[in-house]
Coordinates of C-alpha atoms (C1' of nucleotides) in Angstrom, one line a residue:
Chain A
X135 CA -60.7 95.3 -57.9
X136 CA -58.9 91.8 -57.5
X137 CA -55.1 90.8 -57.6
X138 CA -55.6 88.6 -60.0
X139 CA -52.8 88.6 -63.2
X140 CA -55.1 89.5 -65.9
X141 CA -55.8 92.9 -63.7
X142 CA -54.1 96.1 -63.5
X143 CA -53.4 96.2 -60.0
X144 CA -51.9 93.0 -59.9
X145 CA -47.7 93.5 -59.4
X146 CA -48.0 93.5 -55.4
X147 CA -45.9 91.2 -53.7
X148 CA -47.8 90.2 -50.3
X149 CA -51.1 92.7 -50.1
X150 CA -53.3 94.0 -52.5
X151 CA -54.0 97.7 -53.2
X152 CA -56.7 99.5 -51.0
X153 CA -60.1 98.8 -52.2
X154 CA -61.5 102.1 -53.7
X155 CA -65.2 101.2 -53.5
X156 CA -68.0 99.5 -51.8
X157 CA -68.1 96.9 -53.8
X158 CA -64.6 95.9 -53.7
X159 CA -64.0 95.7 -50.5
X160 CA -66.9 93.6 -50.0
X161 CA -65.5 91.6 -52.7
X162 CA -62.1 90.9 -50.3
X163 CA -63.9 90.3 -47.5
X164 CA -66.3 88.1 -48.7
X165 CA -63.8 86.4 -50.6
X166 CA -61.6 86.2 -47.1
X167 CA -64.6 84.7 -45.4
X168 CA -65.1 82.0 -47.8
X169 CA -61.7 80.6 -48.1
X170 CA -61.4 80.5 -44.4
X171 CA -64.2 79.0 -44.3
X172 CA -66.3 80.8 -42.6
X173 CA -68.6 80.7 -44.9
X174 CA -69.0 77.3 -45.7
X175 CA -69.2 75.5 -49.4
X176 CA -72.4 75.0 -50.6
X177 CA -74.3 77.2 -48.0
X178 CA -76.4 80.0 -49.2
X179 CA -75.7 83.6 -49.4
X180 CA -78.8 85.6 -48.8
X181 CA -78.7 89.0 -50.3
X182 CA -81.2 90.4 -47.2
X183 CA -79.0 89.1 -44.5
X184 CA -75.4 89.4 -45.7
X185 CA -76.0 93.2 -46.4
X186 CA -76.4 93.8 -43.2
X187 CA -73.5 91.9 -42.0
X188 CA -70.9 93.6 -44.4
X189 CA -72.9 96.9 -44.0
X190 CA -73.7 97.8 -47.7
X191 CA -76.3 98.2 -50.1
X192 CA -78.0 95.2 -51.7
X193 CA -77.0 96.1 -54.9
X194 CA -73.4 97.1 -54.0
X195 CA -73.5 92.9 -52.4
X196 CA -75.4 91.8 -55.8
X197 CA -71.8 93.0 -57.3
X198 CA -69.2 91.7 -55.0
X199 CA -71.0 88.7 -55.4
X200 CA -70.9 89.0 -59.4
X201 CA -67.2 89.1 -59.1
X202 CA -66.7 86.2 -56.6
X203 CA -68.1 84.4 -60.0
X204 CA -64.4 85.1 -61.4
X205 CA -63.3 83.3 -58.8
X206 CA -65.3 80.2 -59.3
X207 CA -65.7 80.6 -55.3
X208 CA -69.7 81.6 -55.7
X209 CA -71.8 79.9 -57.9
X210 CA -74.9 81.6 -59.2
X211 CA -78.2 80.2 -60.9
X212 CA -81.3 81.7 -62.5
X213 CA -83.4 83.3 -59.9
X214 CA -82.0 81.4 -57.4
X215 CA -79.3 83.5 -55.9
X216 CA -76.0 82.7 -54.9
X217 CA -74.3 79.9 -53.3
X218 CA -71.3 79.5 -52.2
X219 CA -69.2 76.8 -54.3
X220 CA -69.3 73.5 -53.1
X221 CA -65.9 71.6 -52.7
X222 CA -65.5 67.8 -53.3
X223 CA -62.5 65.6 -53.0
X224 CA -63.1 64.8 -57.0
X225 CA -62.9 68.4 -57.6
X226 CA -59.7 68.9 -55.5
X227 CA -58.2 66.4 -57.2
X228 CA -59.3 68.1 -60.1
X229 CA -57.5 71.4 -58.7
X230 CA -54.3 69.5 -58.1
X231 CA -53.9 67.9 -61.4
X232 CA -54.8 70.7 -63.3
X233 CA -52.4 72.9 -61.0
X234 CA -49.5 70.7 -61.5
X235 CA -50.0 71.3 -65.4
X236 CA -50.2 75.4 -65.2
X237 CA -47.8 75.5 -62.5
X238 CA -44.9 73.6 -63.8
X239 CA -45.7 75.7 -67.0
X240 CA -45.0 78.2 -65.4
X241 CA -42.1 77.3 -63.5
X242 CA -40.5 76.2 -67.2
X243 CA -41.1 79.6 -68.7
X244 CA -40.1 81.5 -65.1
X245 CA -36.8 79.1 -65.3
X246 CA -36.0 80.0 -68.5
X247 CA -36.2 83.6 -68.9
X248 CA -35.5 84.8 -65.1
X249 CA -32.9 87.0 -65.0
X250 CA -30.3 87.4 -61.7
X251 CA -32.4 89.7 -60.3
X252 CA -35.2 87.1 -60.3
X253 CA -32.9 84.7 -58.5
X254 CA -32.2 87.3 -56.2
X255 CA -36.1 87.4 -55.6
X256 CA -36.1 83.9 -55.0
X257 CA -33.7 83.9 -52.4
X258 CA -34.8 86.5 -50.6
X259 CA -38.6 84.6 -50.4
X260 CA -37.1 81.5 -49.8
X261 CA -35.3 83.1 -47.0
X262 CA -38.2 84.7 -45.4
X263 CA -40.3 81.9 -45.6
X264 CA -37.5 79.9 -43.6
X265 CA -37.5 81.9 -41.0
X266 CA -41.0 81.9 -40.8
X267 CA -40.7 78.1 -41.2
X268 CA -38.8 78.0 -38.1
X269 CA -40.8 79.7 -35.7
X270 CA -43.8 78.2 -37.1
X271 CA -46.5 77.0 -34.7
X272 CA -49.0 75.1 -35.9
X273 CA -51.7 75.9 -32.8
X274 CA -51.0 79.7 -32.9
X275 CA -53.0 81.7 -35.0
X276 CA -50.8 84.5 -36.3
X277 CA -47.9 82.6 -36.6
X278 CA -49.9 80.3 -39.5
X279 CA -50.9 83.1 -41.2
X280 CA -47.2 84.1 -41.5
X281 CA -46.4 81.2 -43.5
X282 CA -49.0 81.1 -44.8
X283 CA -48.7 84.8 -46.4
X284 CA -44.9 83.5 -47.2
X285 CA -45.7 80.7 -48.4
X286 CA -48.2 82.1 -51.0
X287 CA -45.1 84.9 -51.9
X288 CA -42.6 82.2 -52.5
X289 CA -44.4 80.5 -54.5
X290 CA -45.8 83.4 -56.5
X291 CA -42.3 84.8 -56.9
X292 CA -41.0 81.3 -58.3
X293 CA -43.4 82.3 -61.0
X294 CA -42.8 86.0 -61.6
X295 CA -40.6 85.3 -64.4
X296 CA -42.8 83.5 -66.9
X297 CA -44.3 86.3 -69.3
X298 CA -47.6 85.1 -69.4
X299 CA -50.7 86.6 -68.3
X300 CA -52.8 84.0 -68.5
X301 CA -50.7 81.0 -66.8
X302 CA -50.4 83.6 -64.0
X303 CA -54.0 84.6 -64.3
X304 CA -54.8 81.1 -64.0
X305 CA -52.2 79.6 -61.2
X306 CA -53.5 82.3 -59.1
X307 CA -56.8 81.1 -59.8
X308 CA -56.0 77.9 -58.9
X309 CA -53.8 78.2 -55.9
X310 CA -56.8 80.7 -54.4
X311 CA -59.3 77.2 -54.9
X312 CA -56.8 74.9 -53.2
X313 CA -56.2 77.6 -50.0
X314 CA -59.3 76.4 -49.2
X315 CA -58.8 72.9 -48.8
X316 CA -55.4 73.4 -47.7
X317 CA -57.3 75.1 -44.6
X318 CA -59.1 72.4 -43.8
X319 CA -56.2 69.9 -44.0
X320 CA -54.1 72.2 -42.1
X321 CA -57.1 72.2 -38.9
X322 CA -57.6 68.8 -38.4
X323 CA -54.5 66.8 -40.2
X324 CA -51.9 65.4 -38.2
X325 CA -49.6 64.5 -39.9
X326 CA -47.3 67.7 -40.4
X327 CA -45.0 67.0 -43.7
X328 CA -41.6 68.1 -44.2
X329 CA -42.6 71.3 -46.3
X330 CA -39.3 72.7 -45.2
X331 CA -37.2 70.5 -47.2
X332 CA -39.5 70.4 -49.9
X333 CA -39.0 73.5 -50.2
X334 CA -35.3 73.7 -50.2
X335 CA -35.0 71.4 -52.8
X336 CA -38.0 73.7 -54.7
X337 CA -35.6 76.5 -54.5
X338 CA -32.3 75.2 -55.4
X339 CA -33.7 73.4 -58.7
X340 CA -35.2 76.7 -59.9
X341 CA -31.8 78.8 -59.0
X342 CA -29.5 76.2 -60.7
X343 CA -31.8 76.9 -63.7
X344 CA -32.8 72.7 -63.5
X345 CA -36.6 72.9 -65.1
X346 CA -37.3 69.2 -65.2
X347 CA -36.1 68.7 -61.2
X348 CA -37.8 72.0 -60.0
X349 CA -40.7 70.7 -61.8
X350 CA -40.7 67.4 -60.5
X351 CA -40.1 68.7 -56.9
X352 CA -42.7 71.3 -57.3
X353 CA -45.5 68.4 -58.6
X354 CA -44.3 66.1 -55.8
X355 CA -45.1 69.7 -53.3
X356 CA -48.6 70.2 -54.7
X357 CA -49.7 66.2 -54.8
X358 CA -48.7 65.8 -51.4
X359 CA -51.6 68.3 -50.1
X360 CA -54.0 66.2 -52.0
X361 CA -52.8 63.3 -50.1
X362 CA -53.2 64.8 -46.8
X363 CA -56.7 65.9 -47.7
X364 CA -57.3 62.1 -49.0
X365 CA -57.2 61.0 -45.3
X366 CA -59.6 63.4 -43.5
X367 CA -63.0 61.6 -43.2
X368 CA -64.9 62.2 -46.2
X369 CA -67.7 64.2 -44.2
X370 CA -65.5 67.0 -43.8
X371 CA -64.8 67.4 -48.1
X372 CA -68.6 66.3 -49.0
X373 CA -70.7 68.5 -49.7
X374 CA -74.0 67.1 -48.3
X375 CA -77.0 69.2 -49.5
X376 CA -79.1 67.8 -47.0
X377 CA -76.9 69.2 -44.7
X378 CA -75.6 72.2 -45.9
X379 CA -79.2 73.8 -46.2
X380 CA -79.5 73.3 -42.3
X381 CA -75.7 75.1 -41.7
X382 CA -77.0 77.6 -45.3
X383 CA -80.4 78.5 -42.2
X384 CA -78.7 78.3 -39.1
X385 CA -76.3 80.3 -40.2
X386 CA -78.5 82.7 -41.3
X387 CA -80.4 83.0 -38.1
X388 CA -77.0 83.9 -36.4
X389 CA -76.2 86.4 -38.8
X390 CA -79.6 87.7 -38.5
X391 CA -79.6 88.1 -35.3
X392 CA -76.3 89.7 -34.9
Chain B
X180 CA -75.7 82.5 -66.4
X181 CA -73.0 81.4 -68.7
X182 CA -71.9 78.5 -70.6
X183 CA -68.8 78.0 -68.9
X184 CA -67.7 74.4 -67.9
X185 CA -67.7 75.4 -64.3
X186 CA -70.8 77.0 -64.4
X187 CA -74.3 74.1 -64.1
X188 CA -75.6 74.9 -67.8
X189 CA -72.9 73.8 -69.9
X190 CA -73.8 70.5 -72.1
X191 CA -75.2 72.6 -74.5
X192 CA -73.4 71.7 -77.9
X193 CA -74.2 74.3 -80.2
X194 CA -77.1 76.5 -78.0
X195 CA -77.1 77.7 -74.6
X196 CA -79.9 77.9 -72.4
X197 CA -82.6 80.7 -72.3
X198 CA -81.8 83.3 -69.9
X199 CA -83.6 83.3 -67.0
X200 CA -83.3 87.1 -66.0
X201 CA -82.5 90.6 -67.2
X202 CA -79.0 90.5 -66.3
X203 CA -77.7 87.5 -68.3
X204 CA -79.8 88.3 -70.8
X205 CA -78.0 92.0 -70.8
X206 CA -74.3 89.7 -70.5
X207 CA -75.2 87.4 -73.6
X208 CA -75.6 90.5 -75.5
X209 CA -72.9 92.7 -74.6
X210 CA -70.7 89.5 -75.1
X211 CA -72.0 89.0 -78.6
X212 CA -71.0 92.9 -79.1
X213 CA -67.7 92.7 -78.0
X214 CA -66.9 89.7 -79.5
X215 CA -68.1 90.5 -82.9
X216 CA -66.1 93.9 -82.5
X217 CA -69.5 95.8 -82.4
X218 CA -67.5 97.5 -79.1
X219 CA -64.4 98.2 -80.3
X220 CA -61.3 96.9 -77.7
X221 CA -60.3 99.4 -75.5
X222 CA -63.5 101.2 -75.8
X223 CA -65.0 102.9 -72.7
X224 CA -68.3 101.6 -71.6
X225 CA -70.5 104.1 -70.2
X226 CA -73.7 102.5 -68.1
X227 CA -75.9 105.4 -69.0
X228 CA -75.2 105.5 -72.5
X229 CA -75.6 101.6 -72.3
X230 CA -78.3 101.0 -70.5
X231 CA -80.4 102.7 -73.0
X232 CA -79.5 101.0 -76.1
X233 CA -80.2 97.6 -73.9
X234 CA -83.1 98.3 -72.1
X235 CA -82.4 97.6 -68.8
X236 CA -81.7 99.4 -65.3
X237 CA -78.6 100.7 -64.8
X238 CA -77.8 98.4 -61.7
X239 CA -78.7 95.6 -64.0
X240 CA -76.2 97.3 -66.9
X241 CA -73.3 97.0 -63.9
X242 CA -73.8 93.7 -62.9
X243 CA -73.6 92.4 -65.9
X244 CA -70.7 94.2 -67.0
X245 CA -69.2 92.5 -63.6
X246 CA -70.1 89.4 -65.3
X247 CA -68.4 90.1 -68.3
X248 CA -65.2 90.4 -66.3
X249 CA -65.0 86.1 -65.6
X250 CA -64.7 86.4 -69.1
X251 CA -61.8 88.7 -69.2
X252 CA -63.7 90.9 -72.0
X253 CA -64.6 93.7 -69.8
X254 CA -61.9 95.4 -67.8
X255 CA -62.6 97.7 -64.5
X256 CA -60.2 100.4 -62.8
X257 CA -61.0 101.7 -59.4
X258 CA -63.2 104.8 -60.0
X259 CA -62.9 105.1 -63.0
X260 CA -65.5 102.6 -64.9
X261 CA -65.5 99.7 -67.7
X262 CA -63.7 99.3 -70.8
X263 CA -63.8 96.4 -73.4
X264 CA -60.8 94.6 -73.0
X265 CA -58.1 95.7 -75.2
X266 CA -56.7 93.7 -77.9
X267 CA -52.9 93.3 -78.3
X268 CA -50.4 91.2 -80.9
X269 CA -48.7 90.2 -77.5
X270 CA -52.1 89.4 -75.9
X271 CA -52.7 87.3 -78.8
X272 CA -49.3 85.2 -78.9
X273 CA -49.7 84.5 -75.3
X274 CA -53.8 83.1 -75.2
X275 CA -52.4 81.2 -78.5
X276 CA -50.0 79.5 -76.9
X277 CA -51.5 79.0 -73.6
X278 CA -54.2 77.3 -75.5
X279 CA -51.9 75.1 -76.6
X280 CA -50.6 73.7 -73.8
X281 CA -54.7 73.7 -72.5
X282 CA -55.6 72.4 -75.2
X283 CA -53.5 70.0 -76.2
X284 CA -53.8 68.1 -72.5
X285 CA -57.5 68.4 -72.6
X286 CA -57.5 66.8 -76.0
X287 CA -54.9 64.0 -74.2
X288 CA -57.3 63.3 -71.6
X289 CA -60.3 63.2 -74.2
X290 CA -58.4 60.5 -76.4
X291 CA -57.3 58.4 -73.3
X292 CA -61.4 58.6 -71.6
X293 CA -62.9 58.5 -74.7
X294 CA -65.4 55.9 -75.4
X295 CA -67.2 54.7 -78.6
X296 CA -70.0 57.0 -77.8
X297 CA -67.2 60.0 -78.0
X298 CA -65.7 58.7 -81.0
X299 CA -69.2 58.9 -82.6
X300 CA -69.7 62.1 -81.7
X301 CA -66.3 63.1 -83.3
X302 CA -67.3 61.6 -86.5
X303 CA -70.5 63.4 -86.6
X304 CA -69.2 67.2 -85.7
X305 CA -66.7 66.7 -88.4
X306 CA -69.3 65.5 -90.5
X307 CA -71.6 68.9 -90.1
X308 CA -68.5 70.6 -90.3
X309 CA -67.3 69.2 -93.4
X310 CA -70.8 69.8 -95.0
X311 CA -70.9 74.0 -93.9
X312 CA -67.1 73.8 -95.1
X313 CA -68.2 72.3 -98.7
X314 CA -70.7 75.4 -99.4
X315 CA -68.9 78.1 -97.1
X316 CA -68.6 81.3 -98.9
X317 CA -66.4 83.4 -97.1
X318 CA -68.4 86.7 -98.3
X319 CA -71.9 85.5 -96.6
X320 CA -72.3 86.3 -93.2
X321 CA -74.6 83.3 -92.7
X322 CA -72.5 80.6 -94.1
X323 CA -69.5 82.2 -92.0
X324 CA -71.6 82.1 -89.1
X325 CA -72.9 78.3 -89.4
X326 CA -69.3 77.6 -90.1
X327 CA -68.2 79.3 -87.0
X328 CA -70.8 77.6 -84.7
X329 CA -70.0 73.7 -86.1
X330 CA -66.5 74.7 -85.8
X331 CA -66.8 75.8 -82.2
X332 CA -69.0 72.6 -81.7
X333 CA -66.5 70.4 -83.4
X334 CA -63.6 71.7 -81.4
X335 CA -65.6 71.4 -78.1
X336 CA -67.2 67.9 -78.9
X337 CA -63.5 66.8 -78.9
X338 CA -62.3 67.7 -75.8
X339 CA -65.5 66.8 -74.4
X340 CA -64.2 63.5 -73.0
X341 CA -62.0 65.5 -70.9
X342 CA -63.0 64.4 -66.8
X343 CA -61.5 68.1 -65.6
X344 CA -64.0 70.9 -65.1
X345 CA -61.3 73.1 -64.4
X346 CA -59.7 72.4 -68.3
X347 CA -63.1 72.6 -69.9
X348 CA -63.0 76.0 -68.3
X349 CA -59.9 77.5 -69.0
X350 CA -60.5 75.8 -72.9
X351 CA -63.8 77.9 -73.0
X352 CA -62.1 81.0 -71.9
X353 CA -59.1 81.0 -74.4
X354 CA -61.2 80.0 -76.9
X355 CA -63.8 83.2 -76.2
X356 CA -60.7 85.0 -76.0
X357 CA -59.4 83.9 -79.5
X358 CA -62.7 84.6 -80.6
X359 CA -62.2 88.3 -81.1
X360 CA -59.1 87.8 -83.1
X361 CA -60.4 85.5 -85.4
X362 CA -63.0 87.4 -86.6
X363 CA -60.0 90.1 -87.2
X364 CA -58.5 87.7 -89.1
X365 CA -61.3 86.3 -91.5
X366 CA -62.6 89.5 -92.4
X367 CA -59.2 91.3 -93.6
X368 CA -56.9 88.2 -94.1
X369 CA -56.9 86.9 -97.8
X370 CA -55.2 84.0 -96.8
X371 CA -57.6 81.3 -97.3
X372 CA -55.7 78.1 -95.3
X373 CA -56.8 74.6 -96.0
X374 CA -58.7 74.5 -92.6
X375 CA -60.8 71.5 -94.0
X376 CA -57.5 69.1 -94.2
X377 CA -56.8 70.1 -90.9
X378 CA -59.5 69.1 -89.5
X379 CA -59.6 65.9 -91.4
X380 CA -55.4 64.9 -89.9
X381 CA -57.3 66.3 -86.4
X382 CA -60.2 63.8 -86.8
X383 CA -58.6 60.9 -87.8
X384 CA -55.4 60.8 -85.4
X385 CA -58.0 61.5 -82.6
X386 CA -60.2 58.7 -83.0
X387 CA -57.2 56.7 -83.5
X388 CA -56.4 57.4 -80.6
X389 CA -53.1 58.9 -81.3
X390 CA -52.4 61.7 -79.0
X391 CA -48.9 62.5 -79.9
X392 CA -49.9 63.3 -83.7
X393 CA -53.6 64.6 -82.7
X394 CA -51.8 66.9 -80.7
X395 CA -49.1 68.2 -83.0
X396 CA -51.7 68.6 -85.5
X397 CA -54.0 70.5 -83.2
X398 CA -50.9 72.5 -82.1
X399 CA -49.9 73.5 -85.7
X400 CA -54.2 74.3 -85.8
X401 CA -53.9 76.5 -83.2
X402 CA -50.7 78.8 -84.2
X403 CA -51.7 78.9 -87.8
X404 CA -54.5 81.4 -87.0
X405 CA -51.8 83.3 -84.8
X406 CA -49.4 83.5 -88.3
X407 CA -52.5 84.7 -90.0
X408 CA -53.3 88.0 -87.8
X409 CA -49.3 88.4 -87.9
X410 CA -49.7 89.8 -91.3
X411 CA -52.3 92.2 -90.6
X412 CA -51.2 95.3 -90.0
X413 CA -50.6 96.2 -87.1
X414 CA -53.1 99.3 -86.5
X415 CA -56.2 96.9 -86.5
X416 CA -54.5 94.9 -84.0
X417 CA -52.7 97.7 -81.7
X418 CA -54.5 99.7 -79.5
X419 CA -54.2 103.2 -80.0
X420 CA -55.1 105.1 -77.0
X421 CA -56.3 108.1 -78.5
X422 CA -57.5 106.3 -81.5
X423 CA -59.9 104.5 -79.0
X424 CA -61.0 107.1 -76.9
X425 CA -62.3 108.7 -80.0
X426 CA -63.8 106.1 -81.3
X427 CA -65.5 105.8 -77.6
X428 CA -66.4 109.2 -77.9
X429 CA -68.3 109.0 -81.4
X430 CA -69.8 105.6 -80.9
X431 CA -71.5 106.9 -77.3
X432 CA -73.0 109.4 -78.9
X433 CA -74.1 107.3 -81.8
X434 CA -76.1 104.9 -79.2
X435 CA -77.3 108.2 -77.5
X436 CA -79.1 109.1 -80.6
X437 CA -80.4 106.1 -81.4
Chain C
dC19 C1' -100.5 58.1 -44.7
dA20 C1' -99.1 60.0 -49.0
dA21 C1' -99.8 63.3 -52.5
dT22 C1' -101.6 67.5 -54.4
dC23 C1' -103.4 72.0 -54.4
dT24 C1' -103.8 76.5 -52.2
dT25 C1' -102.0 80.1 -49.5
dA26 C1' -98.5 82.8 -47.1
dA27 C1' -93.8 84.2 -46.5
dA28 C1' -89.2 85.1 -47.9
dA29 C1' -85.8 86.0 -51.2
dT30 C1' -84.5 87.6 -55.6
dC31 C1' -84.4 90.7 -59.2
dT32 C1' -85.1 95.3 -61.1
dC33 C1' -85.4 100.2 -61.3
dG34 C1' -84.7 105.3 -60.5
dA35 C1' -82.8 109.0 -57.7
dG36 C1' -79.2 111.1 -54.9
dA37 C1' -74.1 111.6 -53.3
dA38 C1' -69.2 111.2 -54.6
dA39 C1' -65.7 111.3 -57.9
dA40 C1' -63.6 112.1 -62.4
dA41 C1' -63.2 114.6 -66.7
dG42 C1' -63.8 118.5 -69.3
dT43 C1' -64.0 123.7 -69.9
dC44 C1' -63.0 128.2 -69.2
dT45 C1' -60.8 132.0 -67.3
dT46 C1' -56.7 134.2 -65.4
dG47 C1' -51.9 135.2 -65.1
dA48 C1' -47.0 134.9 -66.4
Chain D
dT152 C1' -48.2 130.5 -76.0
dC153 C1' -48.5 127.8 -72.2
dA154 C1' -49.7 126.5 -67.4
dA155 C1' -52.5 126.5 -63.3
dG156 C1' -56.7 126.9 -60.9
dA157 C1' -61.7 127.2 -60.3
dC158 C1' -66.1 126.0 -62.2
dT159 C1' -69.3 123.1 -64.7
dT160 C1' -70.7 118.8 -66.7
dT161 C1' -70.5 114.1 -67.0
dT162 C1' -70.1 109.6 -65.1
dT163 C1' -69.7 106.4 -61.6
dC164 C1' -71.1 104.5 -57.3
dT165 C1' -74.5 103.6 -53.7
dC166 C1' -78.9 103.0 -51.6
dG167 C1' -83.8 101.8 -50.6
dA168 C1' -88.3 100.5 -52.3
dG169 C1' -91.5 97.9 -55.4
dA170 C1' -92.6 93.9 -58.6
dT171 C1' -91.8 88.9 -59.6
dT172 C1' -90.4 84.5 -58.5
dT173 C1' -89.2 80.8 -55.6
dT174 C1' -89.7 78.4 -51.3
dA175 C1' -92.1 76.8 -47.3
dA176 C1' -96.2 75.7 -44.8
dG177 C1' -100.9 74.3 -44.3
dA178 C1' -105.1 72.3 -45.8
dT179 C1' -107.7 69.0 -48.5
dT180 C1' -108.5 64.7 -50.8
dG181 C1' -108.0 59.8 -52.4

DNA sequence: CAATCTTAAAATCTCGAGAAAAAGTCTTGA
DNA sequence: TCAAGACTTTTTCTCGAGATTTTAAGATTG
């Protein structure tokens, strides 16, 4: 149904189970869509044309959309169908702050109860991550959704340790809402940080069992993003209505007319 | 749709707002159930039997169970349908103490953003709860109720000074969550804590602006309802796999007959 | 020209029926 | 007595069509 910690299906490392229904697997790909943006935030999803696109019922699309609502990626009102969630600089900053809190939480607990096998886990992500770190090229395609994938592993395996659902249920929450400002920071903004040796020092501090450095290291990771999305013109992050409504049509009439 | 903080319709104190169509209509009401305990944790809920005892389609029935999974109350396995979330002494030590850390920074920011209008507000939900707590009678179901609802009020009217959606949110959540157990609690526990001087330590450091002690009192608040369900024993609290799927099993046919 | 009312179009919401899957039941055999 | 397999029943999942509401456009009036 959804990877997400509060849900059975939820202990896979890098991919999620199959999708046994309709409905989920218009869920994933829906939910693909928006945080890569090809759906854009804000714009309207139209029932009638979206069916046909992800070749489904209008019910079964009704649902997938239902369950985007966990997400917090599609908002819904009245009889006014869905939309997909708008995104604002206020509101990443809102992400990032409120990330920093649940993730170094969760880094605390993960720290404090791993075992050796979870530093063994640790390694062994921080290690493939490297190596994806070192042939990573920003202009190719595949090779950023490597890290990317890697990235998201790491990360996730820093925080395999801490027992509870819900911090877990809600990081992953969190980090889903901030992959999609991360894309748009990572298409148009220049300035390439030194993620490498932020994460080195990430990974030692956790190993050597440190809680307060890993913790400062890891807010310091996750701030830094919110910088890099603080210099993009605002017109990129704003979520014009005005605007949107014209992509929410246009968009339409290409998907109609596909 | 919902009252949560992400969702548009949330400055609703005490009331939400009237739904606007079948489906959250059908959510409010199967919420209320499983809350209350009407549907038992763990139970299985089948859309035919359902959709009956709420009058609605059976497409409508599924959405909003979908619904009810943002909420974590209703959970979903492949093929294989819905059940009511299932209730656990674990489960409960871990939302209790993840509302802790939630709450306690969403009552930080509330106490640092606060203005006089907030402070005023303070005063006057602990004032309407102090007045159910004088004539609350823990064996009518009204008084309970009204006591539930200004306490609810009270706790939210706190925090409500609190600038992140994304906190309001997870607050709501855990507090839905802790819902469940609470009414466990009060309707078996004969433990009758001083909740009143509580609230009075709660309301004063707060609007004294002491976020240190408003926290450590809120933070003792918190776990004391966790000590409470710890003395119950532990078959109202476990769930019995067999136990439940009897209990399924009677109750569908109860709402078949109806 | 702006504003309001009327009319037409599009989209949402809702329902019931049919196909696919799971669970339950019964028979058969060791 | 227990286990395995085939059959039946129940339940879930999916789809398309009709009713209701929202949105857009056009006409009318001050």
């Amino acid at each position: 149904m959804s990877e997400t910690a509060l849900r059975k299906d939820s202990q896979d490392g890098e991919e999620a189970v199959e999708p046994k229904t309709l409905v989920e697997a218009a869920y994933h790909r829906l939910r693909k869509d928006i945080i890569e943006g090809n759906l854009k935030p804000g714009e309207k999803l139209r029932v009638e044309h979206l069916k046909n696109h992800y070749d489904v019922g209008a019910g079964t699309l009704r649902e997938a959309l239902q369950l985007l609502m966990t997400d917090a990626l599609v908002v819904a009102q009245g009889q006014r169908g869905f939309n997909v969630a708008p995104i604002s600089l206020s509101d990443f900053e809102d992400i990032t702050r409120t990330r920093v809190l649940i993730e170094c939480e969760a880094l605390r607990q993960s720290i404090a109860r791993g075992t050796d096998e979870w530093e063994g886990a640790v390694m062994a992500a921080f290690h493939r991550l490297s190596r994806a770190e070192e042939r990573l090229d920003w202009k190719v395609g595949s090779s950023r959704e490597e890290w990317e994938a890697r990235n998201k592993t790491f990360h996730e395996v820093l925080i395999s340790a801490c027992p509870s659902r819900w911090i877990r249920h809600f990081q992953q929450l969190l980090y889903r809402q901030s992959e999609r400002y991360r894309r748009i920071s990572m298409h148009t903004s220049p300035i390439p940080r030194d993620v490498h040796a932020e994460h080195v020092k990430l990974c030692e501090a956790s190993v050597a069992r440190d809680a307060d450095r890993a913790c400062a290291v890891l807010t310091e990771h996750i701030i830094r993003t919110l910088d890099a999305i603080r210099t993009l013109p605002p017109s990129l992050i704003e979520g014009d209505p005005a605007k949107l409504a014209k992509v929410a049509r246009t968009r339409a009439r290409v998907l109609e007319t596909e």
